[in-house]
């Protein structure tokens, strides 16, 4: 059985639980305490030298790190990843963009507020919020033309961007001025097999 090393606190981990739920896969869920450093023990570092969650362990013992690589592994051959090479490249485009542009800023703001007691009066929070807003505006423009990140089809590009976007408020970022993003969030929550971040 697949084994997911997981944390309820992490949007990157939630992406995987959401896709696994939508695929209807059974898996073993092992929760590690991020705040207690459980990802930095020798036993976990032997599985993922980067010391980060999520991590997916296959029956063979092979471990796959990086949330978007895990999404890609699970989604190939399913409705959540296109066969067409151009559409596939567009899905990957948004997944790389999520990791290099949106996630560092948005997850960074959330982490500062939620785990380090900062507020939006803090310069570090403001800096991340401003950069996250620029990224969100790009999504807003895109989603005002398309129902999903890649055309009219719900894919892992949506799942990966949804992970942190739908909890932007936890980083004291309001989505009030992003109506297309709000509609997209509602469309995702209405997908078959959807599970919320807080679901057991
Ligand atoms: N790019 C990685 C980011 C993973 C990441 O930053 N994980 C955080 C939780 S969201 C973590 O495990 N932090 C624990 C640590 O750094 O010790 C991914 O998408 O999987």
JSON list of C-alpha atoms and ligand atoms in Angstrom, two decimals:
[
{"chain": "A", "resi": 1, "resn": "UNK", "atom": "CA", "xyz": [0.00, 0.00, 0.00]},
{"chain": "A", "resi": 2, "resn": "UNK", "atom": "CA", "xyz": [1.13, 3.55, -0.68]},
{"chain": "A", "resi": 3, "resn": "UNK", "atom": "CA", "xyz": [2.46, 5.32, 2.39]},
{"chain": "A", "resi": 4, "resn": "UNK", "atom": "CA", "xyz": [2.18, 9.11, 2.71]},
{"chain": "A", "resi": 5, "resn": "UNK", "atom": "CA", "xyz": [4.39, 10.96, 5.17]},
{"chain": "A", "resi": 6, "resn": "UNK", "atom": "CA", "xyz": [2.13, 13.85, 5.93]},
{"chain": "A", "resi": 7, "resn": "UNK", "atom": "CA", "xyz": [1.28, 16.86, 8.07]},
{"chain": "A", "resi": 8, "resn": "UNK", "atom": "CA", "xyz": [-2.12, 18.49, 8.61]},
{"chain": "A", "resi": 9, "resn": "UNK", "atom": "CA", "xyz": [-0.35, 21.87, 8.77]},
{"chain": "A", "resi": 10, "resn": "UNK", "atom": "CA", "xyz": [1.07, 21.74, 5.26]},
{"chain": "A", "resi": 11, "resn": "UNK", "atom": "CA", "xyz": [-0.63, 22.88, 2.05]},
{"chain": "A", "resi": 12, "resn": "UNK", "atom": "CA", "xyz": [1.96, 20.89, 0.09]},
{"chain": "A", "resi": 13, "resn": "UNK", "atom": "CA", "xyz": [0.84, 17.71, 1.91]},
{"chain": "A", "resi": 14, "resn": "UNK", "atom": "CA", "xyz": [-2.83, 18.56, 1.43]},
{"chain": "A", "resi": 15, "resn": "UNK", "atom": "CA", "xyz": [-2.37, 18.60, -2.38]},
{"chain": "A", "resi": 16, "resn": "UNK", "atom": "CA", "xyz": [-1.52, 14.89, -2.19]},
{"chain": "A", "resi": 17, "resn": "UNK", "atom": "CA", "xyz": [-4.42, 13.97, 0.11]},
{"chain": "A", "resi": 18, "resn": "UNK", "atom": "CA", "xyz": [-6.79, 15.80, -2.24]},
{"chain": "A", "resi": 19, "resn": "UNK", "atom": "CA", "xyz": [-5.60, 13.92, -5.34]},
{"chain": "A", "resi": 20, "resn": "UNK", "atom": "CA", "xyz": [-5.50, 10.56, -3.52]},
{"chain": "A", "resi": 21, "resn": "UNK", "atom": "CA", "xyz": [-9.11, 11.14, -2.41]},
{"chain": "A", "resi": 22, "resn": "UNK", "atom": "CA", "xyz": [-10.18, 12.01, -5.94]},
{"chain": "A", "resi": 23, "resn": "UNK", "atom": "CA", "xyz": [-8.43, 8.93, -7.33]},
{"chain": "A", "resi": 24, "resn": "UNK", "atom": "CA", "xyz": [-10.06, 6.79, -4.63]},
{"chain": "A", "resi": 25, "resn": "UNK", "atom": "CA", "xyz": [-6.70, 5.28, -3.62]},
{"chain": "A", "resi": 26, "resn": "UNK", "atom": "CA", "xyz": [-6.20, 3.57, -0.28]},
{"chain": "A", "resi": 27, "resn": "UNK", "atom": "CA", "xyz": [-3.04, 4.63, 1.49]},
{"chain": "A", "resi": 28, "resn": "UNK", "atom": "CA", "xyz": [-1.37, 4.65, 4.84]},
{"chain": "A", "resi": 29, "resn": "UNK", "atom": "CA", "xyz": [-1.01, 8.11, 6.33]},
{"chain": "A", "resi": 30, "resn": "UNK", "atom": "CA", "xyz": [1.89, 8.76, 8.68]},
{"chain": "A", "resi": 31, "resn": "UNK", "atom": "CA", "xyz": [1.76, 12.14, 10.36]},
{"chain": "A", "resi": 32, "resn": "UNK", "atom": "CA", "xyz": [5.03, 13.78, 11.33]},
{"chain": "A", "resi": 33, "resn": "UNK", "atom": "CA", "xyz": [5.23, 16.74, 13.71]},
{"chain": "A", "resi": 34, "resn": "UNK", "atom": "CA", "xyz": [6.84, 19.50, 11.63]},
{"chain": "A", "resi": 35, "resn": "UNK", "atom": "CA", "xyz": [7.20, 21.85, 14.57]},
{"chain": "A", "resi": 36, "resn": "UNK", "atom": "CA", "xyz": [9.00, 19.20, 16.63]},
{"chain": "A", "resi": 37, "resn": "UNK", "atom": "CA", "xyz": [11.55, 18.58, 13.85]},
{"chain": "A", "resi": 38, "resn": "UNK", "atom": "CA", "xyz": [10.35, 15.06, 13.04]},
{"chain": "A", "resi": 39, "resn": "UNK", "atom": "CA", "xyz": [11.36, 15.54, 9.38]},
{"chain": "A", "resi": 40, "resn": "UNK", "atom": "CA", "xyz": [14.98, 15.99, 10.43]},
{"chain": "A", "resi": 41, "resn": "UNK", "atom": "CA", "xyz": [15.56, 12.68, 12.21]},
{"chain": "A", "resi": 42, "resn": "UNK", "atom": "CA", "xyz": [18.17, 10.30, 10.73]},
{"chain": "A", "resi": 43, "resn": "UNK", "atom": "CA", "xyz": [15.39, 7.77, 9.93]},
{"chain": "A", "resi": 44, "resn": "UNK", "atom": "CA", "xyz": [13.40, 10.30, 7.91]},
{"chain": "A", "resi": 45, "resn": "UNK", "atom": "CA", "xyz": [16.48, 11.87, 6.28]},
{"chain": "A", "resi": 46, "resn": "UNK", "atom": "CA", "xyz": [17.38, 8.40, 5.01]},
{"chain": "A", "resi": 47, "resn": "UNK", "atom": "CA", "xyz": [14.08, 8.45, 3.10]},
{"chain": "A", "resi": 48, "resn": "UNK", "atom": "CA", "xyz": [14.24, 12.12, 2.05]},
{"chain": "A", "resi": 49, "resn": "UNK", "atom": "CA", "xyz": [17.63, 13.81, 2.46]},
{"chain": "A", "resi": 50, "resn": "UNK", "atom": "CA", "xyz": [15.88, 17.16, 1.93]},
{"chain": "A", "resi": 51, "resn": "UNK", "atom": "CA", "xyz": [14.03, 16.61, 5.22]},
{"chain": "A", "resi": 52, "resn": "UNK", "atom": "CA", "xyz": [10.69, 17.81, 3.97]},
{"chain": "A", "resi": 53, "resn": "UNK", "atom": "CA", "xyz": [7.09, 16.68, 3.65]},
{"chain": "A", "resi": 54, "resn": "UNK", "atom": "CA", "xyz": [5.19, 15.40, 1.77]},
{"chain": "A", "resi": 55, "resn": "UNK", "atom": "CA", "xyz": [6.92, 12.14, 0.92]},
{"chain": "A", "resi": 56, "resn": "UNK", "atom": "CA", "xyz": [5.30, 9.21, -0.85]},
{"chain": "A", "resi": 57, "resn": "UNK", "atom": "CA", "xyz": [6.72, 5.72, -0.26]},
{"chain": "A", "resi": 58, "resn": "UNK", "atom": "CA", "xyz": [5.82, 3.06, -2.80]},
{"chain": "A", "resi": 59, "resn": "UNK", "atom": "CA", "xyz": [5.41, -0.68, -2.12]},
{"chain": "A", "resi": 60, "resn": "UNK", "atom": "CA", "xyz": [8.87, -1.17, -3.62]},
{"chain": "A", "resi": 61, "resn": "UNK", "atom": "CA", "xyz": [10.35, 1.11, -0.95]},
{"chain": "A", "resi": 62, "resn": "UNK", "atom": "CA", "xyz": [11.11, 3.85, -3.50]},
{"chain": "A", "resi": 63, "resn": "UNK", "atom": "CA", "xyz": [10.39, 7.29, -2.04]},
{"chain": "A", "resi": 64, "resn": "UNK", "atom": "CA", "xyz": [9.15, 10.25, -4.07]},
{"chain": "A", "resi": 65, "resn": "UNK", "atom": "CA", "xyz": [9.70, 13.72, -2.62]},
{"chain": "A", "resi": 66, "resn": "UNK", "atom": "CA", "xyz": [8.38, 17.12, -3.79]},
{"chain": "A", "resi": 67, "resn": "UNK", "atom": "CA", "xyz": [4.62, 17.60, -3.77]},
{"chain": "A", "resi": 68, "resn": "UNK", "atom": "CA", "xyz": [4.32, 18.32, -7.48]},
{"chain": "A", "resi": 69, "resn": "UNK", "atom": "CA", "xyz": [6.47, 15.32, -8.47]},
{"chain": "A", "resi": 70, "resn": "UNK", "atom": "CA", "xyz": [4.17, 13.17, -6.32]},
{"chain": "A", "resi": 71, "resn": "UNK", "atom": "CA", "xyz": [1.10, 14.67, -8.00]},
{"chain": "A", "resi": 72, "resn": "UNK", "atom": "CA", "xyz": [2.62, 13.90, -11.40]},
{"chain": "A", "resi": 73, "resn": "UNK", "atom": "CA", "xyz": [3.46, 10.32, -10.41]},
{"chain": "A", "resi": 74, "resn": "UNK", "atom": "CA", "xyz": [-0.10, 9.67, -9.20]},
{"chain": "A", "resi": 75, "resn": "UNK", "atom": "CA", "xyz": [-1.93, 11.52, -11.99]},
{"chain": "A", "resi": 76, "resn": "UNK", "atom": "CA", "xyz": [-0.26, 9.99, -15.05]},
{"chain": "A", "resi": 77, "resn": "UNK", "atom": "CA", "xyz": [-2.74, 7.95, -17.07]},
{"chain": "A", "resi": 78, "resn": "UNK", "atom": "CA", "xyz": [-5.72, 9.46, -15.23]},
{"chain": "A", "resi": 79, "resn": "UNK", "atom": "CA", "xyz": [-8.16, 12.25, -16.09]},
{"chain": "A", "resi": 80, "resn": "UNK", "atom": "CA", "xyz": [-6.10, 14.63, -13.92]},
{"chain": "A", "resi": 81, "resn": "UNK", "atom": "CA", "xyz": [-3.14, 14.73, -16.33]},
{"chain": "A", "resi": 82, "resn": "UNK", "atom": "CA", "xyz": [-3.61, 15.20, -20.09]},
{"chain": "A", "resi": 83, "resn": "UNK", "atom": "CA", "xyz": [-2.19, 12.85, -22.72]},
{"chain": "A", "resi": 84, "resn": "UNK", "atom": "CA", "xyz": [-1.81, 15.64, -25.24]},
{"chain": "A", "resi": 85, "resn": "UNK", "atom": "CA", "xyz": [1.82, 16.88, -25.07]},
{"chain": "A", "resi": 86, "resn": "UNK", "atom": "CA", "xyz": [0.92, 20.56, -25.38]},
{"chain": "A", "resi": 87, "resn": "UNK", "atom": "CA", "xyz": [-1.71, 20.40, -22.64]},
{"chain": "A", "resi": 88, "resn": "UNK", "atom": "CA", "xyz": [0.70, 18.31, -20.51]},
{"chain": "A", "resi": 89, "resn": "UNK", "atom": "CA", "xyz": [3.37, 20.99, -20.92]},
{"chain": "A", "resi": 90, "resn": "UNK", "atom": "CA", "xyz": [0.87, 23.66, -19.85]},
{"chain": "A", "resi": 91, "resn": "UNK", "atom": "CA", "xyz": [0.04, 21.67, -16.72]},
{"chain": "A", "resi": 92, "resn": "UNK", "atom": "CA", "xyz": [3.75, 21.40, -15.90]},
{"chain": "A", "resi": 93, "resn": "UNK", "atom": "CA", "xyz": [4.25, 25.09, -16.65]},
{"chain": "A", "resi": 94, "resn": "UNK", "atom": "CA", "xyz": [1.79, 26.03, -13.89]},
{"chain": "A", "resi": 95, "resn": "UNK", "atom": "CA", "xyz": [3.22, 23.44, -11.51]},
{"chain": "A", "resi": 96, "resn": "UNK", "atom": "CA", "xyz": [6.75, 24.84, -11.89]},
{"chain": "A", "resi": 97, "resn": "UNK", "atom": "CA", "xyz": [5.39, 28.36, -11.57]},
{"chain": "A", "resi": 98, "resn": "UNK", "atom": "CA", "xyz": [3.55, 27.42, -8.38]},
{"chain": "A", "resi": 99, "resn": "UNK", "atom": "CA", "xyz": [6.79, 26.22, -6.81]},
{"chain": "A", "resi": 100, "resn": "UNK", "atom": "CA", "xyz": [9.05, 29.03, -7.95]},
{"chain": "A", "resi": 101, "resn": "UNK", "atom": "CA", "xyz": [6.69, 32.03, -7.78]},
{"chain": "A", "resi": 102, "resn": "UNK", "atom": "CA", "xyz": [3.49, 31.57, -5.77]},
{"chain": "A", "resi": 103, "resn": "UNK", "atom": "CA", "xyz": [4.29, 29.00, -3.09]},
{"chain": "A", "resi": 104, "resn": "UNK", "atom": "CA", "xyz": [7.46, 30.55, -1.63]},
{"chain": "A", "resi": 105, "resn": "UNK", "atom": "CA", "xyz": [5.63, 33.84, -1.05]},
{"chain": "A", "resi": 106, "resn": "UNK", "atom": "CA", "xyz": [2.19, 32.61, -0.05]},
{"chain": "A", "resi": 107, "resn": "UNK", "atom": "CA", "xyz": [3.31, 29.66, 2.08]},
{"chain": "A", "resi": 108, "resn": "UNK", "atom": "CA", "xyz": [6.01, 31.96, 3.47]},
{"chain": "A", "resi": 109, "resn": "UNK", "atom": "CA", "xyz": [3.43, 34.57, 4.60]},
{"chain": "A", "resi": 110, "resn": "UNK", "atom": "CA", "xyz": [1.20, 31.83, 6.06]},
{"chain": "A", "resi": 111, "resn": "UNK", "atom": "CA", "xyz": [4.09, 30.28, 7.94]},
{"chain": "A", "resi": 112, "resn": "UNK", "atom": "CA", "xyz": [5.21, 33.63, 9.42]},
{"chain": "A", "resi": 113, "resn": "UNK", "atom": "CA", "xyz": [1.67, 34.43, 10.63]},
{"chain": "A", "resi": 114, "resn": "UNK", "atom": "CA", "xyz": [0.63, 30.96, 11.74]},
{"chain": "A", "resi": 115, "resn": "UNK", "atom": "CA", "xyz": [3.79, 29.55, 13.24]},
{"chain": "A", "resi": 116, "resn": "UNK", "atom": "CA", "xyz": [5.94, 32.55, 14.07]},
{"chain": "A", "resi": 117, "resn": "UNK", "atom": "CA", "xyz": [3.31, 34.88, 15.54]},
{"chain": "A", "resi": 118, "resn": "UNK", "atom": "CA", "xyz": [3.92, 37.68, 12.98]},
{"chain": "A", "resi": 119, "resn": "UNK", "atom": "CA", "xyz": [1.22, 40.00, 11.68]},
{"chain": "A", "resi": 120, "resn": "UNK", "atom": "CA", "xyz": [0.81, 42.06, 8.55]},
{"chain": "A", "resi": 121, "resn": "UNK", "atom": "CA", "xyz": [2.53, 44.93, 10.35]},
{"chain": "A", "resi": 122, "resn": "UNK", "atom": "CA", "xyz": [5.75, 42.93, 10.03]},
{"chain": "A", "resi": 123, "resn": "UNK", "atom": "CA", "xyz": [8.00, 43.85, 7.10]},
{"chain": "A", "resi": 124, "resn": "UNK", "atom": "CA", "xyz": [8.82, 40.23, 6.23]},
{"chain": "A", "resi": 125, "resn": "UNK", "atom": "CA", "xyz": [5.10, 39.39, 6.07]},
{"chain": "A", "resi": 126, "resn": "UNK", "atom": "CA", "xyz": [4.37, 42.48, 3.95]},
{"chain": "A", "resi": 127, "resn": "UNK", "atom": "CA", "xyz": [7.15, 41.61, 1.51]},
{"chain": "A", "resi": 128, "resn": "UNK", "atom": "CA", "xyz": [5.79, 38.11, 0.98]},
{"chain": "A", "resi": 129, "resn": "UNK", "atom": "CA", "xyz": [2.22, 39.36, 0.75]},
{"chain": "A", "resi": 130, "resn": "UNK", "atom": "CA", "xyz": [3.16, 41.90, -1.94]},
{"chain": "A", "resi": 131, "resn": "UNK", "atom": "CA", "xyz": [4.93, 39.25, -4.02]},
{"chain": "A", "resi": 132, "resn": "UNK", "atom": "CA", "xyz": [2.10, 36.77, -3.48]},
{"chain": "A", "resi": 133, "resn": "UNK", "atom": "CA", "xyz": [-0.41, 39.41, -4.63]},
{"chain": "A", "resi": 134, "resn": "UNK", "atom": "CA", "xyz": [1.51, 39.83, -7.91]},
{"chain": "A", "resi": 135, "resn": "UNK", "atom": "CA", "xyz": [1.34, 36.09, -8.48]},
{"chain": "A", "resi": 136, "resn": "UNK", "atom": "CA", "xyz": [-2.34, 35.96, -7.53]},
{"chain": "A", "resi": 137, "resn": "UNK", "atom": "CA", "xyz": [-3.08, 38.75, -10.01]},
{"chain": "A", "resi": 138, "resn": "UNK", "atom": "CA", "xyz": [-1.56, 36.65, -12.79]},
{"chain": "A", "resi": 139, "resn": "UNK", "atom": "CA", "xyz": [-3.84, 33.76, -11.79]},
{"chain": "A", "resi": 140, "resn": "UNK", "atom": "CA", "xyz": [-6.80, 36.13, -11.59]},
{"chain": "A", "resi": 141, "resn": "UNK", "atom": "CA", "xyz": [-6.27, 37.35, -15.17]},
{"chain": "A", "resi": 142, "resn": "UNK", "atom": "CA", "xyz": [-5.85, 33.78, -16.40]},
{"chain": "A", "resi": 143, "resn": "UNK", "atom": "CA", "xyz": [-8.91, 32.48, -14.54]},
{"chain": "A", "resi": 144, "resn": "UNK", "atom": "CA", "xyz": [-11.06, 35.33, -15.80]},
{"chain": "A", "resi": 145, "resn": "UNK", "atom": "CA", "xyz": [-10.58, 33.75, -19.27]},
{"chain": "A", "resi": 146, "resn": "UNK", "atom": "CA", "xyz": [-10.55, 30.04, -18.39]},
{"chain": "A", "resi": 147, "resn": "UNK", "atom": "CA", "xyz": [-12.46, 27.94, -15.84]},
{"chain": "A", "resi": 148, "resn": "UNK", "atom": "CA", "xyz": [-9.31, 26.00, -14.88]},
{"chain": "A", "resi": 149, "resn": "UNK", "atom": "CA", "xyz": [-5.59, 26.64, -15.12]},
{"chain": "A", "resi": 150, "resn": "UNK", "atom": "CA", "xyz": [-5.34, 24.56, -18.28]},
{"chain": "A", "resi": 151, "resn": "UNK", "atom": "CA", "xyz": [-8.38, 25.30, -20.40]},
{"chain": "A", "resi": 152, "resn": "UNK", "atom": "CA", "xyz": [-11.67, 23.74, -19.44]},
{"chain": "A", "resi": 153, "resn": "UNK", "atom": "CA", "xyz": [-10.24, 20.73, -17.67]},
{"chain": "A", "resi": 154, "resn": "UNK", "atom": "CA", "xyz": [-9.54, 20.23, -13.95]},
{"chain": "A", "resi": 155, "resn": "UNK", "atom": "CA", "xyz": [-5.98, 18.89, -13.61]},
{"chain": "A", "resi": 156, "resn": "UNK", "atom": "CA", "xyz": [-3.14, 18.65, -11.11]},
{"chain": "A", "resi": 157, "resn": "UNK", "atom": "CA", "xyz": [-2.21, 22.22, -12.12]},
{"chain": "A", "resi": 158, "resn": "UNK", "atom": "CA", "xyz": [-5.39, 23.26, -10.29]},
{"chain": "A", "resi": 159, "resn": "UNK", "atom": "CA", "xyz": [-4.73, 20.97, -7.34]},
{"chain": "A", "resi": 160, "resn": "UNK", "atom": "CA", "xyz": [-1.21, 22.27, -6.81]},
{"chain": "A", "resi": 161, "resn": "UNK", "atom": "CA", "xyz": [-2.25, 25.94, -7.00]},
{"chain": "A", "resi": 162, "resn": "UNK", "atom": "CA", "xyz": [-5.31, 25.36, -4.83]},
{"chain": "A", "resi": 163, "resn": "UNK", "atom": "CA", "xyz": [-3.19, 23.95, -1.96]},
{"chain": "A", "resi": 164, "resn": "UNK", "atom": "CA", "xyz": [-2.12, 27.35, -0.64]},
{"chain": "A", "resi": 165, "resn": "UNK", "atom": "CA", "xyz": [-4.37, 29.75, -2.56]},
{"chain": "A", "resi": 166, "resn": "UNK", "atom": "CA", "xyz": [-7.51, 28.60, -0.75]},
{"chain": "A", "resi": 167, "resn": "UNK", "atom": "CA", "xyz": [-5.90, 29.28, 2.64]},
{"chain": "A", "resi": 168, "resn": "UNK", "atom": "CA", "xyz": [-4.43, 32.68, 1.69]},
{"chain": "A", "resi": 169, "resn": "UNK", "atom": "CA", "xyz": [-6.38, 34.24, 4.58]},
{"chain": "A", "resi": 170, "resn": "UNK", "atom": "CA", "xyz": [-4.09, 32.35, 6.98]},
{"chain": "A", "resi": 171, "resn": "UNK", "atom": "CA", "xyz": [-1.32, 34.65, 5.73]},
{"chain": "A", "resi": 172, "resn": "UNK", "atom": "CA", "xyz": [-3.61, 37.67, 6.30]},
{"chain": "A", "resi": 173, "resn": "UNK", "atom": "CA", "xyz": [-4.16, 37.95, 2.55]},
{"chain": "A", "resi": 174, "resn": "UNK", "atom": "CA", "xyz": [-7.70, 38.62, 1.38]},
{"chain": "A", "resi": 175, "resn": "UNK", "atom": "CA", "xyz": [-9.00, 37.19, -1.88]},
{"chain": "A", "resi": 176, "resn": "UNK", "atom": "CA", "xyz": [-11.82, 39.78, -1.98]},
{"chain": "A", "resi": 177, "resn": "UNK", "atom": "CA", "xyz": [-10.33, 41.54, -5.00]},
{"chain": "A", "resi": 178, "resn": "UNK", "atom": "CA", "xyz": [-9.83, 38.27, -6.91]},
{"chain": "A", "resi": 179, "resn": "UNK", "atom": "CA", "xyz": [-13.36, 37.23, -8.01]},
{"chain": "A", "resi": 180, "resn": "UNK", "atom": "CA", "xyz": [-12.16, 34.79, -10.68]},
{"chain": "A", "resi": 181, "resn": "UNK", "atom": "CA", "xyz": [-9.97, 33.02, -8.13]},
{"chain": "A", "resi": 182, "resn": "UNK", "atom": "CA", "xyz": [-12.90, 32.85, -5.71]},
{"chain": "A", "resi": 183, "resn": "UNK", "atom": "CA", "xyz": [-15.10, 31.24, -8.40]},
{"chain": "A", "resi": 184, "resn": "UNK", "atom": "CA", "xyz": [-12.31, 28.78, -9.24]},
{"chain": "A", "resi": 185, "resn": "UNK", "atom": "CA", "xyz": [-12.00, 27.85, -5.55]},
{"chain": "A", "resi": 186, "resn": "UNK", "atom": "CA", "xyz": [-15.73, 27.08, -5.52]},
{"chain": "A", "resi": 187, "resn": "UNK", "atom": "CA", "xyz": [-15.43, 25.01, -8.70]},
{"chain": "A", "resi": 188, "resn": "UNK", "atom": "CA", "xyz": [-12.65, 22.95, -7.15]},
{"chain": "A", "resi": 189, "resn": "UNK", "atom": "CA", "xyz": [-14.58, 22.36, -3.92]},
{"chain": "A", "resi": 190, "resn": "UNK", "atom": "CA", "xyz": [-17.45, 21.03, -6.08]},
{"chain": "A", "resi": 191, "resn": "UNK", "atom": "CA", "xyz": [-15.26, 18.41, -7.84]},
{"chain": "A", "resi": 192, "resn": "UNK", "atom": "CA", "xyz": [-16.17, 14.73, -7.36]},
{"chain": "A", "resi": 193, "resn": "UNK", "atom": "CA", "xyz": [-14.20, 13.17, -4.50]},
{"chain": "A", "resi": 194, "resn": "UNK", "atom": "CA", "xyz": [-13.13, 16.53, -3.10]},
{"chain": "A", "resi": 195, "resn": "UNK", "atom": "CA", "xyz": [-11.79, 16.47, 0.45]},
{"chain": "A", "resi": 196, "resn": "UNK", "atom": "CA", "xyz": [-11.11, 19.56, 2.50]},
{"chain": "A", "resi": 197, "resn": "UNK", "atom": "CA", "xyz": [-7.73, 20.32, 4.05]},
{"chain": "A", "resi": 198, "resn": "UNK", "atom": "CA", "xyz": [-9.08, 19.70, 7.56]},
{"chain": "A", "resi": 199, "resn": "UNK", "atom": "CA", "xyz": [-10.81, 16.40, 6.75]},
{"chain": "A", "resi": 200, "resn": "UNK", "atom": "CA", "xyz": [-9.52, 13.42, 8.77]},
{"chain": "B", "resi": 1, "resn": "LIG", "atom": "N1", "xyz": [9.00, 22.06, -2.55]},
{"chain": "B", "resi": 1, "resn": "LIG", "atom": "C1", "xyz": [8.58, 21.16, -1.52]},
{"chain": "B", "resi": 1, "resn": "LIG", "atom": "C2", "xyz": [8.37, 21.95, -0.25]},
{"chain": "B", "resi": 1, "resn": "LIG", "atom": "C3", "xyz": [8.24, 21.04, 0.94]},
{"chain": "B", "resi": 1, "resn": "LIG", "atom": "C4", "xyz": [8.20, 21.80, 2.24]},
{"chain": "B", "resi": 1, "resn": "LIG", "atom": "O1", "xyz": [8.64, 22.96, 2.36]},
{"chain": "B", "resi": 1, "resn": "LIG", "atom": "N2", "xyz": [7.68, 21.11, 3.24]},
{"chain": "B", "resi": 1, "resn": "LIG", "atom": "C5", "xyz": [7.56, 21.69, 4.54]},
{"chain": "B", "resi": 1, "resn": "LIG", "atom": "C6", "xyz": [6.09, 21.62, 4.97]},
{"chain": "B", "resi": 1, "resn": "LIG", "atom": "S1", "xyz": [5.06, 22.53, 3.86]},
{"chain": "B", "resi": 1, "resn": "LIG", "atom": "C7", "xyz": [8.39, 20.88, 5.54]},
{"chain": "B", "resi": 1, "resn": "LIG", "atom": "O2", "xyz": [8.42, 19.67, 5.44]},
{"chain": "B", "resi": 1, "resn": "LIG", "atom": "N3", "xyz": [9.06, 21.54, 6.47]},
{"chain": "B", "resi": 1, "resn": "LIG", "atom": "C8", "xyz": [9.76, 20.87, 7.51]},
{"chain": "B", "resi": 1, "resn": "LIG", "atom": "C9", "xyz": [11.18, 21.27, 7.60]},
{"chain": "B", "resi": 1, "resn": "LIG", "atom": "O3", "xyz": [11.63, 22.12, 6.80]},
{"chain": "B", "resi": 1, "resn": "LIG", "atom": "O4", "xyz": [11.83, 20.74, 8.52]},
{"chain": "B", "resi": 1, "resn": "LIG", "atom": "C10", "xyz": [7.31, 20.43, -1.93]},
{"chain": "B", "resi": 1, "resn": "LIG", "atom": "O5", "xyz": [6.55, 20.97, -2.73]},
{"chain": "B", "resi": 1, "resn": "LIG", "atom": "O6", "xyz": [7.09, 19.30, -1.48]}
]
